[in-house]
PDB file of C-alpha atoms in Angstrom:
ATOM      1  CA  MET A 128      -2.063  47.551 -31.239  1.00  0.00           C
ATOM      2  CA  SER A 129       0.750  45.054 -29.824  1.00  0.00           C
ATOM      3  CA  ALA A 130       1.215  41.810 -32.096  1.00  0.00           C
ATOM      4  CA  LEU A 131      -0.258  38.512 -30.755  1.00  0.00           C
ATOM      5  CA  PRO A 132       2.560  36.020 -29.769  1.00  0.00           C
ATOM      6  CA  ARG A 133       2.800  33.302 -31.962  1.00  0.00           C
ATOM      7  CA  SER A 134       1.664  30.419 -29.494  1.00  0.00           C
ATOM      8  CA  TYR A 135       0.068  30.104 -26.233  1.00  0.00           C
ATOM      9  CA  ASN A 136       1.339  26.733 -25.364  1.00  0.00           C
ATOM     10  CA  PRO A 137       3.860  27.284 -22.652  1.00  0.00           C
ATOM     11  CA  PHE A 138       5.444  23.892 -23.458  1.00  0.00           C
ATOM     12  CA  ALA A 139       6.362  25.133 -27.291  1.00  0.00           C
ATOM     13  CA  GLU A 140       9.483  24.402 -28.701  1.00  0.00           C
ATOM     14  CA  ASP A 141      12.605  26.579 -27.866  1.00  0.00           C
ATOM     15  CA  ASP A 142      13.108  27.899 -31.458  1.00  0.00           C
ATOM     16  CA  GLU A 143       9.626  29.300 -31.125  1.00  0.00           C
ATOM     17  CA  GLU A 144      10.804  31.434 -27.835  1.00  0.00           C
ATOM     18  CA  ASP A 145      13.814  32.503 -29.876  1.00  0.00           C
ATOM     19  CA  VAL A 146      11.837  34.517 -32.370  1.00  0.00           C
ATOM     20  CA  ALA A 147      10.300  36.356 -29.577  1.00  0.00           C
ATOM     21  CA  PRO A 148      10.357  40.193 -29.878  1.00  0.00           C
ATOM     22  CA  ALA A 149      12.986  41.638 -27.937  1.00  0.00           C
ATOM     23  CA  GLY A 150      12.596  44.569 -25.903  1.00  0.00           C
ATOM     24  CA  PRO A 151      10.076  45.153 -22.454  1.00  0.00           C
ATOM     25  CA  GLY A 152       7.284  42.921 -23.668  1.00  0.00           C
ATOM     26  CA  GLY A 153       9.820  39.879 -24.634  1.00  0.00           C
ATOM     27  CA  ALA A 154      11.030  39.435 -21.152  1.00  0.00           C
ATOM     28  CA  GLY A 155       7.515  39.704 -19.674  1.00  0.00           C
ATOM     29  CA  GLY A 156       6.222  36.947 -22.163  1.00  0.00           C
ATOM     30  CA  ALA A 157       9.172  34.693 -21.500  1.00  0.00           C
ATOM     31  CA  ASP A 158       8.464  35.065 -17.835  1.00  0.00           C
ATOM     32  CA  ARG A 159       5.042  34.517 -18.441  1.00  0.00           C
ATOM     33  CA  GLN A 160       5.631  31.211 -20.216  1.00  0.00           C
ATOM     34  CA  ARG A 161       7.985  29.844 -17.759  1.00  0.00           C
ATOM     35  CA  TYR A 162       5.360  30.545 -14.808  1.00  0.00           C
ATOM     36  CA  LEU A 163       2.734  28.651 -17.037  1.00  0.00           C
ATOM     37  CA  GLN A 164       4.975  25.911 -17.582  1.00  0.00           C
ATOM     38  CA  GLN A 165       5.375  25.682 -13.664  1.00  0.00           C
ATOM     39  CA  GLU A 166       2.112  25.932 -13.210  1.00  0.00           C
ATOM     40  CA  VAL A 167       1.037  23.203 -15.588  1.00  0.00           C
ATOM     41  CA  LEU A 168       3.759  20.925 -14.130  1.00  0.00           C
ATOM     42  CA  ARG A 169       2.373  21.420 -10.613  1.00  0.00           C
ATOM     43  CA  ARG A 170      -1.244  20.841 -11.323  1.00  0.00           C
ATOM     44  CA  SER A 171      -0.373  17.533 -13.175  1.00  0.00           C
ATOM     45  CA  ALA A 172       2.068  16.647 -10.131  1.00  0.00           C
ATOM     46  CA  ALA A 173      -0.882  17.284  -7.721  1.00  0.00           C
ATOM     47  CA  THR A 174      -3.306  15.254 -10.017  1.00  0.00           C
ATOM     48  CA  ALA A 175      -0.881  12.331 -10.465  1.00  0.00           C
ATOM     49  CA  ASP A 176      -0.470  12.279  -6.258  1.00  0.00           C
ATOM     50  CA  SER A 177      -4.294  12.666  -5.685  1.00  0.00           C
ATOM     51  CA  THR A 178      -4.911   9.582  -8.052  1.00  0.00           C
ATOM     52  CA  THR A 179      -1.943   7.615  -6.407  1.00  0.00           C
ATOM     53  CA  ARG A 180      -3.454   8.246  -2.987  1.00  0.00           C
ATOM     54  CA  SER A 181      -7.048   7.218  -4.305  1.00  0.00           C
ATOM     55  CA  LEU A 182      -5.434   4.123  -5.661  1.00  0.00           C
ATOM     56  CA  SER A 183      -3.887   3.528  -2.332  1.00  0.00           C
ATOM     57  CA  LEU A 184      -7.200   3.818  -0.655  1.00  0.00           C
ATOM     58  CA  LEU A 185      -8.685   1.502  -3.175  1.00  0.00           C
ATOM     59  CA  TYR A 186      -6.305  -1.220  -2.235  1.00  0.00           C
ATOM     60  CA  GLU A 187      -6.802  -0.924   1.147  1.00  0.00           C
ATOM     61  CA  SER A 188     -10.603  -1.164   0.629  1.00  0.00           C
ATOM     62  CA  GLU A 189      -9.867  -4.388  -1.277  1.00  0.00           C
ATOM     63  CA  ARG A 190      -7.731  -5.382   1.646  1.00  0.00           C
ATOM     64  CA  ILE A 191     -10.596  -4.896   4.337  1.00  0.00           C
ATOM     65  CA  GLY A 192     -12.955  -6.610   1.870  1.00  0.00           C
ATOM     66  CA  VAL A 193     -11.070  -9.558   1.697  1.00  0.00           C
ATOM     67  CA  ALA A 194     -10.678  -9.833   5.551  1.00  0.00           C
ATOM     68  CA  ALA A 195     -14.470  -9.489   5.948  1.00  0.00           C
ATOM     69  CA  SER A 196     -14.873 -12.307   3.214  1.00  0.00           C
ATOM     70  CA  GLU A 197     -12.626 -14.659   5.139  1.00  0.00           C
ATOM     71  CA  GLU A 198     -14.400 -13.798   8.341  1.00  0.00           C
ATOM     72  CA  LEU A 199     -17.450 -14.643   6.762  1.00  0.00           C
ATOM     73  CA  VAL A 200     -16.392 -17.990   5.516  1.00  0.00           C
ATOM     74  CA  ARG A 201     -15.479 -18.801   8.932  1.00  0.00           C
ATOM     75  CA  GLN A 202     -18.674 -17.676  10.322  1.00  0.00           C
ATOM     76  CA  GLY A 203     -20.022 -19.972   8.015  1.00  0.00           C
ATOM     77  CA  GLU A 204     -18.193 -22.930   8.934  1.00  0.00           C
ATOM     78  CA  ALA A 205     -19.020 -22.363  12.401  1.00  0.00           C
ATOM     79  CA  LEU A 206     -22.886 -22.439  11.315  1.00  0.00           C
ATOM     80  CA  LYS A 207     -22.193 -25.703   9.642  1.00  0.00           C
ATOM     81  CA  ARG A 208     -20.479 -27.342  12.321  1.00  0.00           C
ATOM     82  CA  THR A 209     -23.385 -26.120  14.497  1.00  0.00           C
ATOM     83  CA  GLU A 210     -25.859 -27.455  12.320  1.00  0.00           C
ATOM     84  CA  GLN A 211     -24.021 -31.026  12.193  1.00  0.00           C
ATOM     85  CA  MET A 212     -23.962 -30.977  16.034  1.00  0.00           C
ATOM     86  CA  VAL A 213     -27.763 -30.530  16.345  1.00  0.00           C
ATOM     87  CA  ASP A 214     -28.509 -33.432  13.516  1.00  0.00           C
ATOM     88  CA  LYS A 215     -26.185 -35.497  15.621  1.00  0.00           C
ATOM     89  CA  MET A 216     -28.145 -34.599  19.091  1.00  0.00           C
ATOM     90  CA  ASP A 217     -31.610 -35.335  17.136  1.00  0.00           C
ATOM     91  CA  GLN A 218     -30.266 -38.501  15.871  1.00  0.00           C
ATOM     92  CA  ASP A 219     -29.204 -39.465  19.671  1.00  0.00           C
ATOM     93  CA  LEU A 220     -32.411 -38.415  20.733  1.00  0.00           C
ATOM     94  CA  LYS A 221     -34.478 -40.688  18.570  1.00  0.00           C
ATOM     95  CA  THR A 222     -32.069 -43.294  19.965  1.00  0.00           C
ATOM     96  CA  SER A 223     -33.063 -42.364  23.041  1.00  0.00           C
ATOM     97  CA  GLN A 224     -36.727 -42.685  22.740  1.00  0.00           C
ATOM     98  CA  ARG A 225     -36.255 -46.165  21.196  1.00  0.00           C
ATOM     99  CA  HIS A 226     -34.565 -47.360  24.347  1.00  0.00           C
ATOM    100  CA  ILE A 227     -37.398 -45.598  26.486  1.00  0.00           C
ATOM    101  CA  ASN A 228     -40.095 -47.418  24.487  1.00  0.00           C
ATOM    102  CA  SER A 229     -38.360 -50.840  24.873  1.00  0.00           C
ATOM    103  CA  ILE A 230     -38.179 -50.118  28.570  1.00  0.00           C
ATOM    104  CA  LYS A 231     -41.935 -49.443  29.071  1.00  0.00           C
ATOM    105  CA  SER A 232     -43.346 -52.286  27.328  1.00  0.00           C
ATOM    106  CA  VAL A 233     -42.665 -55.469  25.594  1.00  0.00           C
ATOM    107  CA  TRP A 234     -44.815 -53.909  22.757  1.00  0.00           C
ATOM    108  CA  GLY A 235     -42.749 -51.360  22.490  1.00  0.00           C
ATOM    109  CA  GLY A 236     -39.803 -53.261  22.345  1.00  0.00           C
ATOM    110  CA  LEU A 237     -41.183 -55.237  19.357  1.00  0.00           C
ATOM    111  CA  VAL A 238     -42.324 -51.987  17.633  1.00  0.00           C
ATOM    112  CA  ASN A 239     -38.680 -50.965  17.642  1.00  0.00           C
ATOM    113  CA  TYR A 240     -37.361 -54.457  16.628  1.00  0.00           C
ATOM    114  CA  PHE A 241     -39.448 -53.989  13.377  1.00  0.00           C
ATOM    115  CA  LYS A 242     -38.870 -50.566  12.991  1.00  0.00           C
ATOM    116  CA  ALA A 243     -36.327 -48.995  10.813  1.00  0.00           C
ATOM    117  CA  LYS A 244     -33.391 -47.861  12.728  1.00  0.00           C
ATOM    118  CA  PRO A 245     -32.727 -43.917  11.894  1.00  0.00           C
ATOM    119  CA  PRO A 246     -29.844 -43.499   9.504  1.00  0.00           C
ATOM    120  CA  GLU A 247     -26.392 -42.607  11.138  1.00  0.00           C
ATOM    121  CA  SER A 248     -24.348 -39.655  10.170  1.00  0.00           C
ATOM    122  CA  LYS A 249     -21.045 -39.912   8.715  1.00  0.00           C
ATOM    123  CA  PRO A 250     -18.232 -39.320  11.267  1.00  0.00           C
ATOM    124  CA  GLU A 251     -16.740 -35.916  10.401  1.00  0.00           C
ATOM    125  CA  GLN A 252     -12.829 -35.723   9.606  1.00  0.00           C
ATOM    126  CA  ASN A 253     -10.332 -34.359  12.186  1.00  0.00           C
ATOM    127  CA  GLY A 254     -13.786 -32.925  13.785  1.00  0.00           C
ATOM    128  CA  ALA A 255     -13.893 -30.207  11.489  1.00  0.00           C
ATOM    129  CA  PRO A 256     -16.217 -30.080   8.431  1.00  0.00           C
ATOM    130  CA  GLU A 257     -15.044 -28.392   5.183  1.00  0.00           C
ATOM    131  CA  TYR A 258     -16.539 -25.048   4.166  1.00  0.00           C
ATOM    132  CA  TYR A 259     -15.395 -22.864   1.345  1.00  0.00           C
ATOM    133  CA  GLY A 260     -18.080 -20.599   0.635  1.00  0.00           C
ATOM    134  CA  ASN A 261     -20.068 -19.681  -2.510  1.00  0.00           C
ATOM    135  CA  SER A 262     -18.033 -19.860  -5.825  1.00  0.00           C
ATOM    136  CA  ARG A 263     -18.530 -16.163  -6.550  1.00  0.00           C
ATOM    137  CA  LEU A 264     -16.925 -15.265  -3.126  1.00  0.00           C
ATOM    138  CA  LYS A 265     -14.154 -17.534  -3.711  1.00  0.00           C
ATOM    139  CA  GLU A 266     -12.947 -16.363  -7.199  1.00  0.00           C
ATOM    140  CA  ALA A 267     -13.370 -12.728  -6.022  1.00  0.00           C
ATOM    141  CA  MET A 268     -11.169 -13.336  -2.895  1.00  0.00           C
ATOM    142  CA  MET A 269      -8.442 -14.968  -4.990  1.00  0.00           C
ATOM    143  CA  SER A 270      -8.430 -12.294  -7.616  1.00  0.00           C
ATOM    144  CA  SER A 271      -8.208  -9.497  -4.733  1.00  0.00           C
ATOM    145  CA  LYS A 272      -5.458 -11.567  -2.835  1.00  0.00           C
ATOM    146  CA  GLU A 273      -3.370 -11.371  -5.584  1.00  0.00           C
ATOM    147  CA  GLN A 274      -2.918  -7.414  -5.186  1.00  0.00           C
ATOM    148  CA  GLU A 275      -1.406  -7.662  -1.727  1.00  0.00           C
ATOM    149  CA  SER A 276       1.755  -6.919  -3.241  1.00  0.00           C
ATOM    150  CA  LYS A 277       0.355  -3.872  -4.653  1.00  0.00           C
ATOM    151  CA  TYR A 278      -0.939  -2.631  -1.324  1.00  0.00           C
ATOM    152  CA  GLN A 279       2.072  -3.022   0.297  1.00  0.00           C
ATOM    153  CA  GLU A 280       3.684  -0.894  -2.334  1.00  0.00           C
ATOM    154  CA  SER A 281       1.252   1.776  -1.911  1.00  0.00           C
ATOM    155  CA  HIS A 282       1.007   2.106   1.550  1.00  0.00           C
ATOM    156  CA  PRO A 283       3.329   4.345   3.020  1.00  0.00           C
ATOM    157  CA  ASN A 284       4.775   2.552   6.029  1.00  0.00           C
ATOM    158  CA  LEU A 285       4.977  -0.603   3.994  1.00  0.00           C
ATOM    159  CA  ARG A 286       6.388   0.822   0.733  1.00  0.00           C
ATOM    160  CA  LYS A 287       9.658  -1.027  -0.189  1.00  0.00           C
ATOM    161  CA  LEU A 288      13.006   1.093  -0.575  1.00  0.00           C
ATOM    162  CA  ASP A 289      13.734   0.352  -4.161  1.00  0.00           C
ATOM    163  CA  ASN A 290       9.890   1.553  -5.308  1.00  0.00           C
ATOM    164  CA  SER A 291       9.787   4.804  -6.719  1.00  0.00           C
ATOM    165  CA  ASP A 292       7.137   7.010  -7.556  1.00  0.00           C
ATOM    166  CA  ASN A 293       8.762   8.337 -10.513  1.00  0.00           C
ATOM    167  CA  ASP A 294       7.505   6.846 -13.562  1.00  0.00           C
ATOM    168  CA  PHE A 295       9.719   8.710 -15.978  1.00  0.00           C
ATOM    169  CA  SER A 296      11.740   5.841 -16.585  1.00  0.00           C
ATOM    170  CA  LYS A 297       8.642   3.876 -18.042  1.00  0.00           C
ATOM    171  CA  ALA A 298       8.228   6.340 -20.766  1.00  0.00           C
ATOM    172  CA  ASP A 299       9.715   4.482 -23.293  1.00  0.00           C
ATOM    173  CA  LEU A 300       7.345   1.128 -22.595  1.00  0.00           C
ATOM    174  CA  VAL A 301       4.719   3.217 -23.936  1.00  0.00           C
ATOM    175  CA  SER A 302       3.372   2.339 -27.616  1.00  0.00           C
ATOM    176  CA  SER A 303       4.067   4.734 -30.261  1.00  0.00           C
ATOM    177  CA  VAL A 304       0.130   5.489 -30.710  1.00  0.00           C
ATOM    178  CA  GLN A 305      -0.229   6.422 -26.910  1.00  0.00           C
ATOM    179  CA  ARG A 306       3.080   8.357 -27.264  1.00  0.00           C
ATOM    180  CA  ASP A 307       1.559  10.950 -29.887  1.00  0.00           C
ATOM    181  CA  SER A 308      -1.878  11.651 -27.602  1.00  0.00           C
ATOM    182  CA  TYR A 309       0.778  12.972 -24.848  1.00  0.00           C
ATOM    183  CA  PRO A 310       2.554  16.110 -24.735  1.00  0.00           C
ATOM    184  CA  LYS A 311       5.872  16.570 -25.810  1.00  0.00           C
ATOM    185  CA  ASN A 312       7.622  17.818 -22.875  1.00  0.00           C
ATOM    186  CA  GLN A 313       9.016  14.664 -21.049  1.00  0.00           C
ATOM    187  CA  GLN A 314       8.473  15.468 -17.331  1.00  0.00           C
ATOM    188  CA  LEU A 315       4.607  16.386 -18.328  1.00  0.00           C
ATOM    189  CA  ARG A 316       4.135  13.341 -20.361  1.00  0.00           C
ATOM    190  CA  ALA A 317       5.466  11.140 -17.550  1.00  0.00           C
ATOM    191  CA  TYR A 318       2.877  12.836 -15.288  1.00  0.00           C
ATOM    192  CA  HIS A 319       0.079  11.971 -17.688  1.00  0.00           C
ATOM    193  CA  GLN A 320       1.306   8.492 -18.152  1.00  0.00           C
ATOM    194  CA  LYS A 321       1.053   8.127 -14.431  1.00  0.00           C
ATOM    195  CA  ILE A 322      -2.614   9.566 -14.196  1.00  0.00           C
ATOM    196  CA  ASP A 323      -3.591   7.300 -16.934  1.00  0.00           C
ATOM    197  CA  ASN A 324      -2.325   4.022 -15.701  1.00  0.00           C
ATOM    198  CA  ASN A 325      -3.603   4.844 -12.092  1.00  0.00           C
ATOM    199  CA  LEU A 326      -7.024   5.521 -13.556  1.00  0.00           C
ATOM    200  CA  ASP A 327      -6.922   2.233 -15.161  1.00  0.00           C
ATOM    201  CA  GLU A 328      -5.874   0.462 -12.142  1.00  0.00           C
ATOM    202  CA  MET A 329      -8.543   2.281 -10.098  1.00  0.00           C
ATOM    203  CA  SER A 330     -10.823   1.175 -12.689  1.00  0.00           C
ATOM    204  CA  SER A 331      -9.845  -2.558 -12.415  1.00  0.00           C
ATOM    205  CA  GLY A 332      -9.862  -2.486  -8.338  1.00  0.00           C
ATOM    206  CA  LEU A 333     -13.470  -1.026  -8.469  1.00  0.00           C
ATOM    207  CA  SER A 334     -14.303  -4.001 -10.428  1.00  0.00           C
ATOM    208  CA  ARG A 335     -12.607  -6.180  -8.191  1.00  0.00           C
ATOM    209  CA  LEU A 336     -14.526  -4.780  -5.406  1.00  0.00           C
ATOM    210  CA  LYS A 337     -18.021  -5.052  -7.136  1.00  0.00           C
ATOM    211  CA  SER A 338     -16.974  -8.807  -7.472  1.00  0.00           C
ATOM    212  CA  LEU A 339     -16.427  -9.152  -3.633  1.00  0.00           C
ATOM    213  CA  ALA A 340     -19.643  -7.157  -2.880  1.00  0.00           C
ATOM    214  CA  LEU A 341     -21.579  -9.454  -4.738  1.00  0.00           C
ATOM    215  CA  GLY A 342     -19.804 -12.571  -3.491  1.00  0.00           C
ATOM    216  CA  LEU A 343     -20.672 -11.281   0.147  1.00  0.00           C
ATOM    217  CA  GLN A 344     -24.170 -10.686  -0.754  1.00  0.00           C
ATOM    218  CA  THR A 345     -24.390 -14.101  -2.247  1.00  0.00           C
ATOM    219  CA  GLU A 346     -22.568 -15.714   1.272  1.00  0.00           C
ATOM    220  CA  ILE A 347     -24.853 -13.779   3.518  1.00  0.00           C
ATOM    221  CA  GLU A 348     -27.630 -14.686   1.923  1.00  0.00           C
ATOM    222  CA  GLU A 349     -26.853 -18.650   1.951  1.00  0.00           C
ATOM    223  CA  GLN A 350     -26.039 -17.845   5.593  1.00  0.00           C
ATOM    224  CA  ASP A 351     -29.284 -16.635   5.943  1.00  0.00           C
ATOM    225  CA  ASP A 352     -30.946 -19.743   4.939  1.00  0.00           C
ATOM    226  CA  MET A 353     -28.791 -21.655   6.920  1.00  0.00           C
ATOM    227  CA  LEU A 354     -29.807 -19.769   9.960  1.00  0.00           C
ATOM    228  CA  ASP A 355     -33.271 -19.961   9.286  1.00  0.00           C
ATOM    229  CA  ARG A 356     -32.973 -23.958   8.954  1.00  0.00           C
ATOM    230  CA  LEU A 357     -31.090 -24.096  12.095  1.00  0.00           C
ATOM    231  CA  THR A 358     -33.720 -22.218  14.090  1.00  0.00           C
ATOM    232  CA  LYS A 359     -36.366 -24.649  13.012  1.00  0.00           C
ATOM    233  CA  LYS A 360     -33.888 -27.658  13.595  1.00  0.00           C
ATOM    234  CA  VAL A 361     -33.378 -26.372  17.252  1.00  0.00           C
ATOM    235  CA  GLU A 362     -37.278 -25.648  18.065  1.00  0.00           C
ATOM    236  CA  THR A 363     -37.867 -29.075  16.936  1.00  0.00           C
ATOM    237  CA  LEU A 364     -35.070 -30.584  18.966  1.00  0.00           C
ATOM    238  CA  ASP A 365     -36.187 -28.626  22.306  1.00  0.00           C
ATOM    239  CA  VAL A 366     -39.487 -29.905  21.997  1.00  0.00           C
ATOM    240  CA  ASN A 367     -38.354 -33.626  21.459  1.00  0.00           C
ATOM    241  CA  ILE A 368     -36.068 -32.846  24.314  1.00  0.00           C
ATOM    242  CA  LYS A 369     -38.891 -31.972  26.606  1.00  0.00           C
ATOM    243  CA  ASN A 370     -40.954 -34.792  25.409  1.00  0.00           C
ATOM    244  CA  THR A 371     -38.260 -37.454  25.896  1.00  0.00           C
ATOM    245  CA  ASP A 372     -37.772 -35.931  29.559  1.00  0.00           C
ATOM    246  CA  ARG A 373     -41.165 -36.229  30.328  1.00  0.00           C
ATOM    247  CA  LYS A 374     -41.228 -40.076  29.268  1.00  0.00           C
ATOM    248  CA  VAL A 375     -38.090 -40.591  31.462  1.00  0.00           C
ATOM    249  CA  ARG A 376     -39.683 -39.166  34.533  1.00  0.00           C
ATOM    250  CA  GLN A 377     -43.141 -41.109  33.827  1.00  0.00           C
ATOM    251  CA  LEU A 378     -40.781 -44.670  34.210  1.00  0.00           C
TER     252      LEU A 378
END
């Protein structure tokens, strides 16, 4: 029975390779070890590239979420502006009804004289009301916008020329405690560090995406309430317009 090798680790130290038995079996064992080294490196590189692509897609999803949030805020601005216009129309309609009552009879003029005037709405500054959306969505958008540079670095068409996917130079930045948990082979250790860094970034990105989703949900619910309120105001305004038109025709 042939003796078992001292170690099955393909990344064993070189001195361990020197004590391998010479002869036909020794050369085959060295070739197999080199093959295992290349296979482990290839799979590690493929895993690192896969996590990098996933991280790039995550940044892109986050950018799309920010764009959708900004569009939703603009929609909220339009809804608020529309609601203010409806309120202004309702106020003008009440003023018209007061004038119609004054024209119809003296009694109506006396009633209008003693009746309190409807409150006037404050004029809008620069014609555009301020609308910022809910605070949860605002904070999520600010946090995600800070990742715009990372999206550009990860995008293949927007990647900077001085940006490199090789993280071997960052090996010295890892603490001694973390370094002990990585393989001793420098190239393999760099792949493992890159995978761990990508997974940490993915975890943070998913947390930001969750905050964006919750902020969008809150904003949509608030705008749904605004739409319901606006619908009721428009229906009431339509009835008042028809009544006012009927009174004008009776003059």
